[in-house]
């Protein structure tokens, strides 16, 4: 499944960036609103009209009905938190159940721990944020997640509003268990003012990228800034370098078992990273810096480049906390082997699932439908720079130049490789993160990936 899914998710992003900007497919709607239990509650024309207008029901006032909780990842520094809650508040203002939805936010690693604990005690809230592929799979197999298959299959307009392939990564044994609300991929954010002051340009080759780093370092400028307290952040950088060495075949080969975790490409990529560290291309104290600290320093112009998911655009563009809103751009890290340019770490993003234990499944599905309505997805695109999961007509005049650059980069993508901790979950995926962090700390790359391969073989029957 993983191998087939990759080509589909690329097609979806290209459709949004290239076709969507020119023609688009319009908004959302429903022939019937079908709960996970198959119950119909509104006609298609009524729901379609309500979703596009922002009216989600029949005028029952907020608070008269059930109160639902949604769990989501988000730190205090993330600008999107307010917009997410606004979407929940808009749904709560007017829906036929008089229901309210409140979103609880947790820092990334804290969220993973809390969700696992709640799953074990069968006390997960009605709606919860999830990653796709093998991250969600154990919860599905444990019967903790409600199937959304009937809800989507019973609503052709909703089903067909999604970009091609985006539902595949959250489909298990032919049934859908979550709704992706966005898409994302990794980019290199850069400070245009620093580049101009140091007479360097956006690199088009890997060698030029290294030359840019060297020039900046020699000019007493921190070339790149990266947080290493969350192991997935160093890991995504190693994965990106690996993509540029071996292309999609490395990802596909590990997924189908024809290549191993200690593949020469992983070792070579790790050696490249250690060379960058040794040459001073990253900030001092990298191993002890949090994601929020690194993000803040980049926003204050203290480093030239910052490699992260495109989702960080909204926070970088937050005029209340950022001093570089008018001078930030993005580019795709050039591949070491140029034939593998534009193969990025990326995936669907901000997926939401419904707890099997929820007594308000029908309302939860209606909320997810509202979140993926044309109105809500446009709000996320134009206000937060989030790439929508829908086939959506894009109004260029409403897009920040940085977001326009990111959309252009997505249109150039030849393929995406999901983060390994999503593709392989808490087993090899998390161990990949741990070994990459060890490499950033100075461990021998060959030894690190030999240990990862040994771990995979020892747990092959897990």
CSV table of C-alpha atoms in Angstrom, one decimal:
chain,number,residue,atom,x,y,z
A,1,UNK,CA,0.0,0.0,0.0
A,2,UNK,CA,2.8,2.5,0.9
A,3,UNK,CA,4.4,2.2,-2.5
A,4,UNK,CA,1.2,2.7,-4.5
A,5,UNK,CA,0.2,5.6,-2.3
A,6,UNK,CA,3.2,7.7,-3.1
A,7,UNK,CA,2.4,8.5,-6.7
A,8,UNK,CA,-1.2,9.3,-5.7
A,9,UNK,CA,-0.3,11.9,-3.1
A,10,UNK,CA,2.0,13.7,-5.6
A,11,UNK,CA,-0.8,13.8,-8.1
A,12,UNK,CA,-3.0,15.5,-5.5
A,13,UNK,CA,-0.5,18.3,-4.7
A,14,UNK,CA,0.2,19.0,-8.3
A,15,UNK,CA,-3.5,19.2,-9.1
A,16,UNK,CA,-4.0,21.8,-6.4
A,17,UNK,CA,-1.0,23.9,-7.3
A,18,UNK,CA,-1.2,23.7,-11.1
A,19,UNK,CA,-4.8,22.9,-12.2
A,20,UNK,CA,-6.5,24.3,-9.2
A,21,UNK,CA,-5.1,27.7,-9.6
A,22,UNK,CA,-6.4,27.9,-13.2
A,23,UNK,CA,-9.7,26.1,-13.2
A,24,UNK,CA,-10.5,24.5,-9.8
A,25,UNK,CA,-13.4,22.3,-8.8
A,26,UNK,CA,-15.5,24.6,-6.6
A,27,UNK,CA,-16.8,23.8,-3.1
A,28,UNK,CA,-18.1,21.1,-0.9
A,29,UNK,CA,-21.5,19.6,-0.4
A,30,UNK,CA,-23.5,16.5,0.2
A,31,UNK,CA,-26.2,14.4,-1.2
A,32,UNK,CA,-26.9,13.3,2.3
A,33,UNK,CA,-25.3,13.8,5.7
A,34,UNK,CA,-24.5,10.2,6.7
A,35,UNK,CA,-23.2,9.3,10.1
A,36,UNK,CA,-20.6,6.6,10.7
A,37,UNK,CA,-23.6,4.4,11.5
A,38,UNK,CA,-25.2,5.2,8.1
A,39,UNK,CA,-27.9,7.5,9.4
A,40,UNK,CA,-29.1,10.3,7.2
A,41,UNK,CA,-30.2,13.6,8.7
A,42,UNK,CA,-30.3,16.3,6.0
A,43,UNK,CA,-30.9,16.5,2.3
A,44,UNK,CA,-27.9,17.0,0.0
A,45,UNK,CA,-29.0,20.5,-1.2
A,46,UNK,CA,-29.5,21.7,2.4
A,47,UNK,CA,-26.1,20.5,3.6
A,48,UNK,CA,-24.3,21.7,0.5
A,49,UNK,CA,-25.8,25.2,0.9
A,50,UNK,CA,-25.0,25.3,4.6
A,51,UNK,CA,-21.4,24.2,4.2
A,52,UNK,CA,-20.6,26.8,1.6
A,53,UNK,CA,-22.3,29.6,3.5
A,54,UNK,CA,-20.9,28.7,6.9
A,55,UNK,CA,-24.3,27.8,8.2
A,56,UNK,CA,-24.1,24.2,9.6
A,57,UNK,CA,-27.6,23.6,10.7
A,58,UNK,CA,-31.0,25.0,11.6
A,59,UNK,CA,-30.1,27.9,13.9
A,60,UNK,CA,-29.9,26.2,17.3
A,61,UNK,CA,-27.9,28.4,19.6
A,62,UNK,CA,-24.5,27.4,20.9
A,63,UNK,CA,-24.5,25.4,24.1
A,64,UNK,CA,-27.9,23.9,23.9
A,65,UNK,CA,-26.6,20.5,22.9
A,66,UNK,CA,-23.6,18.2,23.4
A,67,UNK,CA,-20.1,19.5,24.1
A,68,UNK,CA,-17.4,17.8,22.0
A,69,UNK,CA,-13.7,17.9,22.5
A,70,UNK,CA,-11.1,17.8,19.8
A,71,UNK,CA,-7.4,17.1,20.6
A,72,UNK,CA,-4.8,18.6,18.3
A,73,UNK,CA,-1.1,19.3,18.1
A,74,UNK,CA,0.0,22.9,18.6
A,75,UNK,CA,2.3,24.8,20.8
A,76,UNK,CA,1.9,28.3,22.1
A,77,UNK,CA,4.1,29.6,19.3
A,78,UNK,CA,1.9,28.2,16.5
A,79,UNK,CA,-0.1,31.0,14.9
A,80,UNK,CA,-2.6,28.5,13.5
A,81,UNK,CA,-4.1,27.6,16.9
A,82,UNK,CA,-6.4,30.7,16.9
A,83,UNK,CA,-7.6,29.9,13.4
A,84,UNK,CA,-8.4,26.3,14.2
A,85,UNK,CA,-10.4,27.3,17.2
A,86,UNK,CA,-12.2,29.9,15.1
A,87,UNK,CA,-13.3,27.1,12.7
A,88,UNK,CA,-14.6,25.2,15.7
A,89,UNK,CA,-16.4,28.3,17.1
A,90,UNK,CA,-18.0,28.9,13.7
A,91,UNK,CA,-19.4,25.4,13.6
A,92,UNK,CA,-20.6,25.7,17.2
A,93,UNK,CA,-22.5,29.0,16.5
A,94,UNK,CA,-25.0,27.3,14.2
A,95,UNK,CA,-25.6,23.6,13.9
A,96,UNK,CA,-28.7,21.5,14.1
A,97,UNK,CA,-27.6,19.8,17.3
A,98,UNK,CA,-26.7,22.9,19.2
A,99,UNK,CA,-23.4,21.3,19.8
A,100,UNK,CA,-20.1,23.0,20.7
A,101,UNK,CA,-16.6,21.9,19.8
A,102,UNK,CA,-13.6,23.0,21.8
A,103,UNK,CA,-10.0,22.2,20.7
A,104,UNK,CA,-7.4,21.2,23.2
A,105,UNK,CA,-3.8,21.8,22.0
A,106,UNK,CA,-0.7,19.9,23.1
A,107,UNK,CA,3.0,20.2,22.1
A,108,UNK,CA,4.1,17.5,19.6
A,109,UNK,CA,5.7,14.9,21.9
A,110,UNK,CA,3.3,15.6,24.7
A,111,UNK,CA,0.5,14.9,22.4
A,112,UNK,CA,1.8,11.5,21.3
A,113,UNK,CA,2.2,10.5,24.9
A,114,UNK,CA,-1.2,11.7,26.0
A,115,UNK,CA,-3.0,10.1,23.0
A,116,UNK,CA,-1.4,6.8,23.7
A,117,UNK,CA,-2.4,7.0,27.3
A,118,UNK,CA,-6.0,7.9,26.5
A,119,UNK,CA,-6.2,5.1,23.9
A,120,UNK,CA,-5.1,2.6,26.5
A,121,UNK,CA,-7.8,3.8,29.0
A,122,UNK,CA,-10.4,4.0,26.3
A,123,UNK,CA,-11.0,7.7,27.1
A,124,UNK,CA,-10.1,9.4,23.9
A,125,UNK,CA,-12.1,12.6,23.1
A,126,UNK,CA,-14.7,12.6,20.4
A,127,UNK,CA,-12.3,14.0,17.7
A,128,UNK,CA,-8.5,13.6,17.7
A,129,UNK,CA,-5.6,14.8,15.5
A,130,UNK,CA,-3.6,11.9,14.0
A,131,UNK,CA,-0.8,11.2,11.6
A,132,UNK,CA,-1.4,8.7,8.8
A,133,UNK,CA,-0.2,5.3,7.7
A,134,UNK,CA,1.3,3.2,10.5
A,135,UNK,CA,0.9,5.8,13.1
A,136,UNK,CA,-2.9,5.4,13.1
A,137,UNK,CA,-3.0,1.8,12.1
A,138,UNK,CA,-2.5,0.2,15.6
A,139,UNK,CA,-5.4,2.3,17.0
A,140,UNK,CA,-7.6,1.2,14.1
A,141,UNK,CA,-6.6,-2.4,14.7
A,142,UNK,CA,-7.3,-2.0,18.4
A,143,UNK,CA,-10.9,-0.9,17.6
A,144,UNK,CA,-10.4,2.6,19.0
A,145,UNK,CA,-11.2,4.5,15.8
A,146,UNK,CA,-14.6,4.9,14.1
A,147,UNK,CA,-14.8,4.0,10.5
A,148,UNK,CA,-15.8,7.0,8.3
A,149,UNK,CA,-16.3,4.9,5.2
A,150,UNK,CA,-20.1,5.0,5.1
A,151,UNK,CA,-20.1,8.7,5.9
A,152,UNK,CA,-17.9,9.5,2.9
A,153,UNK,CA,-19.3,6.9,0.5
A,154,UNK,CA,-22.8,8.2,1.3
A,155,UNK,CA,-21.8,11.7,0.2
A,156,UNK,CA,-20.5,11.9,-3.3
A,157,UNK,CA,-19.8,15.6,-3.3
A,158,UNK,CA,-17.8,15.4,-0.1
A,159,UNK,CA,-15.9,12.4,-1.3
A,160,UNK,CA,-15.1,13.9,-4.7
A,161,UNK,CA,-14.1,17.2,-3.3
A,162,UNK,CA,-10.8,15.8,-2.1
A,163,UNK,CA,-7.6,15.9,-4.2
A,164,UNK,CA,-6.7,12.6,-5.7
A,165,UNK,CA,-5.0,10.2,-3.4
A,166,UNK,CA,-5.3,12.1,-0.1
A,167,UNK,CA,-7.7,9.6,1.5
A,168,UNK,CA,-5.5,6.6,0.7
A,169,UNK,CA,-3.0,7.0,3.6
A,170,UNK,CA,-5.8,6.8,6.2
A,171,UNK,CA,-7.6,3.9,4.6
A,172,UNK,CA,-7.1,0.4,6.1
A,173,UNK,CA,-8.5,-2.8,4.7
A,174,UNK,CA,-10.7,-0.8,2.4
A,175,UNK,CA,-12.2,1.5,5.1
A,176,UNK,CA,-11.5,5.1,5.8
A,177,UNK,CA,-10.6,6.1,9.4
A,178,UNK,CA,-9.6,9.7,9.2
A,179,UNK,CA,-10.0,12.9,7.2
A,180,UNK,CA,-6.8,14.7,6.0
A,181,UNK,CA,-7.5,18.4,6.1
A,182,UNK,CA,-4.2,19.6,4.6
A,183,UNK,CA,-1.1,18.6,2.7
A,184,UNK,CA,2.5,19.6,3.5
A,185,UNK,CA,6.1,18.9,2.5
A,186,UNK,CA,9.5,20.1,3.7
A,187,UNK,CA,11.1,23.3,2.4
A,188,UNK,CA,14.1,25.4,3.2
A,189,UNK,CA,12.9,28.7,4.4
A,190,UNK,CA,15.5,31.5,3.8
A,191,UNK,CA,16.0,35.1,4.8
A,192,UNK,CA,16.1,37.1,1.5
A,193,UNK,CA,17.7,40.1,3.2
A,194,UNK,CA,20.6,38.0,4.6
A,195,UNK,CA,21.1,36.3,1.2
A,196,UNK,CA,21.2,39.7,-0.5
A,197,UNK,CA,23.6,41.2,2.1
A,198,UNK,CA,26.0,38.3,1.6
A,199,UNK,CA,25.6,38.2,-2.1
A,200,UNK,CA,24.4,34.6,-2.3
A,201,UNK,CA,21.5,33.3,-4.4
A,202,UNK,CA,19.0,30.5,-4.0
A,203,UNK,CA,21.1,27.4,-4.8
A,204,UNK,CA,20.1,25.3,-7.8
A,205,UNK,CA,22.5,22.4,-7.2
A,206,UNK,CA,23.7,20.6,-4.0
A,207,UNK,CA,27.2,22.0,-4.6
A,208,UNK,CA,25.8,25.5,-4.7
A,209,UNK,CA,23.9,24.9,-1.5
A,210,UNK,CA,27.2,23.9,0.3
A,211,UNK,CA,28.9,27.0,-1.2
A,212,UNK,CA,26.1,29.2,0.1
A,213,UNK,CA,26.6,27.7,3.6
A,214,UNK,CA,30.3,28.2,3.4
A,215,UNK,CA,30.0,31.8,2.3
A,216,UNK,CA,27.6,32.6,5.1
A,217,UNK,CA,29.7,30.9,7.7
A,218,UNK,CA,32.8,32.8,6.5
A,219,UNK,CA,30.8,36.0,6.8
A,220,UNK,CA,30.0,35.2,10.5
A,221,UNK,CA,26.3,34.4,9.6
A,222,UNK,CA,24.7,31.2,10.9
A,223,UNK,CA,23.8,29.4,7.7
A,224,UNK,CA,21.2,27.0,9.1
A,225,UNK,CA,19.2,26.6,12.3
A,226,UNK,CA,17.7,23.3,13.5
A,227,UNK,CA,16.1,22.0,16.6
A,228,UNK,CA,17.3,18.6,17.9
A,229,UNK,CA,15.4,18.1,21.1
A,230,UNK,CA,12.6,16.5,19.0
A,231,UNK,CA,14.2,13.7,17.2
A,232,UNK,CA,11.9,13.8,14.2
A,233,UNK,CA,13.4,17.2,13.1
A,234,UNK,CA,17.0,16.0,12.6
A,235,UNK,CA,15.5,12.8,11.1
A,236,UNK,CA,13.5,14.7,8.4
A,237,UNK,CA,16.7,16.5,7.4
A,238,UNK,CA,18.6,13.2,7.0
A,239,UNK,CA,15.7,11.8,5.1
A,240,UNK,CA,15.7,14.7,2.7
A,241,UNK,CA,19.4,14.3,2.0
A,242,UNK,CA,18.8,10.6,1.5
A,243,UNK,CA,16.0,11.4,-1.0
A,244,UNK,CA,18.6,13.4,-3.0
A,245,UNK,CA,21.0,10.5,-3.0
A,246,UNK,CA,18.8,7.6,-3.9
A,247,UNK,CA,15.4,9.1,-4.9
A,248,UNK,CA,12.0,7.4,-4.5
A,249,UNK,CA,13.5,4.0,-5.0
A,250,UNK,CA,15.0,4.2,-1.5
A,251,UNK,CA,11.6,4.8,0.2
A,252,UNK,CA,9.8,2.3,-2.0
A,253,UNK,CA,12.5,-0.3,-1.5
A,254,UNK,CA,12.4,-0.1,2.3
A,255,UNK,CA,8.6,-0.3,2.2
A,256,UNK,CA,8.6,-3.4,0.1
A,257,UNK,CA,11.6,-5.0,1.7
A,258,UNK,CA,14.0,-4.9,-1.3
A,259,UNK,CA,16.3,-2.4,0.4
A,260,UNK,CA,17.4,-2.2,4.0
A,261,UNK,CA,17.6,0.5,6.6
A,262,UNK,CA,21.4,0.4,6.6
A,263,UNK,CA,21.3,1.3,2.9
A,264,UNK,CA,24.4,3.1,1.7
A,265,UNK,CA,22.2,6.1,0.9
A,266,UNK,CA,21.3,6.5,4.6
A,267,UNK,CA,24.9,6.2,5.6
A,268,UNK,CA,26.1,8.7,2.9
A,269,UNK,CA,23.4,11.2,3.9
A,270,UNK,CA,24.4,11.0,7.5
A,271,UNK,CA,28.0,11.5,6.6
A,272,UNK,CA,27.0,14.6,4.7
A,273,UNK,CA,25.1,15.9,7.7
A,274,UNK,CA,28.1,15.3,10.0
A,275,UNK,CA,30.3,17.2,7.6
A,276,UNK,CA,27.9,20.2,7.7
A,277,UNK,CA,28.0,20.1,11.5
A,278,UNK,CA,31.8,19.9,11.5
A,279,UNK,CA,32.0,22.9,9.2
A,280,UNK,CA,29.8,25.0,11.4
A,281,UNK,CA,26.8,25.2,9.1
A,282,UNK,CA,24.4,24.8,12.0
A,283,UNK,CA,23.9,27.0,15.1
A,284,UNK,CA,25.8,26.5,18.3
A,285,UNK,CA,23.9,24.6,20.9
A,286,UNK,CA,21.7,22.9,18.3
A,287,UNK,CA,21.3,19.6,20.3
A,288,UNK,CA,19.7,21.5,23.3
A,289,UNK,CA,17.4,23.8,21.4
A,290,UNK,CA,13.7,23.3,21.2
A,291,UNK,CA,11.6,23.7,18.0
A,292,UNK,CA,10.0,26.9,19.5
A,293,UNK,CA,13.4,28.4,20.3
A,294,UNK,CA,14.8,27.7,16.8
A,295,UNK,CA,11.6,29.0,15.2
A,296,UNK,CA,11.9,32.2,17.2
A,297,UNK,CA,15.5,32.8,16.3
A,298,UNK,CA,14.8,32.4,12.6
A,299,UNK,CA,11.9,34.8,12.9
A,300,UNK,CA,14.2,37.4,14.5
A,301,UNK,CA,16.7,37.1,11.6
A,302,UNK,CA,19.4,35.2,13.5
A,303,UNK,CA,20.0,32.6,10.9
A,304,UNK,CA,19.9,32.5,7.1
A,305,UNK,CA,18.0,29.2,6.5
A,306,UNK,CA,15.5,27.0,8.4
A,307,UNK,CA,14.5,23.5,7.1
A,308,UNK,CA,11.0,22.6,8.2
A,309,UNK,CA,7.5,21.6,7.0
A,310,UNK,CA,5.7,24.2,4.9
A,311,UNK,CA,3.1,24.4,7.7
A,312,UNK,CA,5.5,26.8,9.6
A,313,UNK,CA,4.8,29.5,7.0
A,314,UNK,CA,1.9,30.8,9.1
A,315,UNK,CA,4.0,31.3,12.2
A,316,UNK,CA,6.9,32.8,10.2
A,317,UNK,CA,4.5,35.3,8.7
A,318,UNK,CA,3.0,36.2,12.1
A,319,UNK,CA,3.6,40.0,12.2
A,320,UNK,CA,3.2,39.9,16.0
A,321,UNK,CA,6.2,37.7,16.6
A,322,UNK,CA,8.3,37.8,13.4
A,323,UNK,CA,10.6,40.5,12.1
A,324,UNK,CA,11.2,38.9,8.7
A,325,UNK,CA,7.6,38.7,7.2
A,326,UNK,CA,8.6,40.8,4.2
A,327,UNK,CA,11.9,39.1,3.4
A,328,UNK,CA,11.3,35.3,3.7
A,329,UNK,CA,11.3,32.9,0.9
A,330,UNK,CA,11.4,29.1,0.4
A,331,UNK,CA,13.2,26.6,-1.9
A,332,UNK,CA,13.5,22.9,-2.2
A,333,UNK,CA,16.8,21.5,-1.0
A,334,UNK,CA,18.7,20.5,-4.2
A,335,UNK,CA,19.6,16.8,-4.5
A,336,UNK,CA,23.1,15.6,-4.2
A,337,UNK,CA,22.4,13.5,-7.3
A,338,UNK,CA,20.6,15.9,-9.6
A,339,UNK,CA,18.3,13.3,-11.2
A,340,UNK,CA,16.5,13.2,-7.8
A,341,UNK,CA,15.8,16.9,-7.6
A,342,UNK,CA,12.3,17.8,-6.3
A,343,UNK,CA,11.7,14.6,-4.3
A,344,UNK,CA,10.7,15.9,-0.9
A,345,UNK,CA,9.8,14.7,2.5
A,346,UNK,CA,6.0,15.2,2.6
A,347,UNK,CA,2.6,13.8,3.1
A,348,UNK,CA,-1.0,14.6,3.9
A,349,UNK,CA,-1.3,16.6,7.1
A,350,UNK,CA,-3.6,17.5,10.0
A,351,UNK,CA,-5.8,14.5,9.8
A,352,UNK,CA,-8.7,14.1,12.2
A,353,UNK,CA,-10.3,10.9,13.4
A,354,UNK,CA,-13.4,10.1,15.4
A,355,UNK,CA,-13.2,7.9,18.6
A,356,UNK,CA,-15.1,4.7,18.4
A,357,UNK,CA,-16.1,5.4,22.0
A,358,UNK,CA,-17.7,8.7,21.1
A,359,UNK,CA,-21.4,9.0,21.7
A,360,UNK,CA,-21.6,11.9,19.2
A,361,UNK,CA,-20.2,10.3,16.1
A,362,UNK,CA,-22.7,12.0,13.8
A,363,UNK,CA,-21.9,15.4,15.1
A,364,UNK,CA,-18.2,14.7,14.9
A,365,UNK,CA,-18.5,13.7,11.2
A,366,UNK,CA,-20.5,16.9,10.6
A,367,UNK,CA,-17.7,18.9,12.2
A,368,UNK,CA,-15.1,17.2,9.9
A,369,UNK,CA,-17.3,18.0,7.0
A,370,UNK,CA,-17.4,21.6,8.0
A,371,UNK,CA,-13.6,21.7,8.5
A,372,UNK,CA,-13.1,20.5,5.0
A,373,UNK,CA,-15.8,22.8,3.5
A,374,UNK,CA,-14.7,25.3,0.8
A,375,UNK,CA,-15.1,28.2,3.3
A,376,UNK,CA,-12.9,26.6,6.0
A,377,UNK,CA,-10.2,25.4,3.6
A,378,UNK,CA,-10.0,28.8,2.0
A,379,UNK,CA,-9.6,30.3,5.4
A,380,UNK,CA,-6.7,28.0,6.2
A,381,UNK,CA,-5.1,28.7,2.8
A,382,UNK,CA,-5.5,32.5,2.7
A,383,UNK,CA,-4.9,33.2,6.4
A,384,UNK,CA,-2.5,30.5,7.4
A,385,UNK,CA,-0.9,29.4,4.2
A,386,UNK,CA,-2.0,25.8,4.6
A,387,UNK,CA,-2.2,23.7,1.4
A,388,UNK,CA,-5.7,22.3,1.3
A,389,UNK,CA,-6.6,18.7,0.9
A,390,UNK,CA,-9.4,19.7,-1.5
A,391,UNK,CA,-9.5,20.4,-5.2
A,392,UNK,CA,-9.8,24.1,-4.7
A,393,UNK,CA,-9.7,27.1,-7.0
A,394,UNK,CA,-7.0,29.5,-5.7
A,395,UNK,CA,-7.2,33.3,-5.8
A,396,UNK,CA,-3.7,34.5,-6.4
A,397,UNK,CA,-4.5,37.9,-5.1
A,398,UNK,CA,-5.2,36.5,-1.6
A,399,UNK,CA,-2.0,34.6,-1.2
A,400,UNK,CA,1.1,35.9,0.5
A,401,UNK,CA,4.2,35.7,-1.7
A,402,UNK,CA,5.8,33.1,0.5
A,403,UNK,CA,2.8,30.9,0.2
A,404,UNK,CA,2.8,31.4,-3.6
A,405,UNK,CA,6.4,30.2,-3.6
A,406,UNK,CA,5.5,27.1,-1.6
A,407,UNK,CA,2.6,26.3,-4.0
A,408,UNK,CA,4.9,26.7,-6.9
A,409,UNK,CA,7.4,24.3,-5.3
A,410,UNK,CA,4.7,21.8,-4.7
A,411,UNK,CA,3.8,22.0,-8.4
A,412,UNK,CA,7.4,21.1,-9.3
A,413,UNK,CA,7.5,18.1,-7.0
A,414,UNK,CA,8.2,14.7,-8.7
A,415,UNK,CA,7.5,12.7,-5.6
A,416,UNK,CA,7.0,12.7,-1.8
A,417,UNK,CA,8.3,10.4,0.9
A,418,UNK,CA,6.3,10.5,4.1
A,419,UNK,CA,8.2,10.9,7.4
A,420,UNK,CA,9.4,7.5,8.4
A,421,UNK,CA,7.8,7.7,11.8
A,422,UNK,CA,4.5,8.0,10.0
A,423,UNK,CA,5.2,5.3,7.5
A,424,UNK,CA,6.5,2.8,10.1
A,425,UNK,CA,5.0,4.2,13.3
A,426,UNK,CA,6.4,3.5,16.8
A,427,UNK,CA,8.7,0.7,15.6
A,428,UNK,CA,11.3,1.3,12.9
A,429,UNK,CA,10.0,4.8,12.3
A,430,UNK,CA,10.7,6.1,15.8
A,431,UNK,CA,14.0,4.2,15.8
A,432,UNK,CA,15.0,5.9,12.6
A,433,UNK,CA,14.4,9.2,14.4
A,434,UNK,CA,16.5,8.1,17.3
A,435,UNK,CA,19.4,7.0,15.2
A,436,UNK,CA,19.4,10.2,13.2
A,437,UNK,CA,19.5,12.2,16.4
A,438,UNK,CA,22.5,10.0,17.5
A,439,UNK,CA,24.2,10.8,14.2
A,440,UNK,CA,23.7,14.5,14.8
A,441,UNK,CA,25.3,13.9,18.2
A,442,UNK,CA,28.4,12.3,16.6
A,443,UNK,CA,27.6,8.6,16.4
A,444,UNK,CA,29.1,6.6,13.6
A,445,UNK,CA,26.6,6.6,10.8
A,446,UNK,CA,27.3,3.0,9.7
A,447,UNK,CA,26.9,1.7,13.2
A,448,UNK,CA,23.7,3.7,13.8
A,449,UNK,CA,22.0,2.3,10.7
A,450,UNK,CA,23.3,-1.2,11.3
A,451,UNK,CA,21.6,-1.0,14.7
A,452,UNK,CA,18.4,0.2,13.0
A,453,UNK,CA,18.5,-2.7,10.6
A,454,UNK,CA,19.1,-5.1,13.4
A,455,UNK,CA,16.1,-3.7,15.2
A,456,UNK,CA,14.0,-4.1,12.2
A,457,UNK,CA,15.0,-7.8,11.7
A,458,UNK,CA,14.5,-8.5,15.4
A,459,UNK,CA,10.9,-7.1,15.2
A,460,UNK,CA,10.1,-8.4,11.7
A,461,UNK,CA,7.2,-10.5,13.1
A,462,UNK,CA,5.8,-7.7,15.3
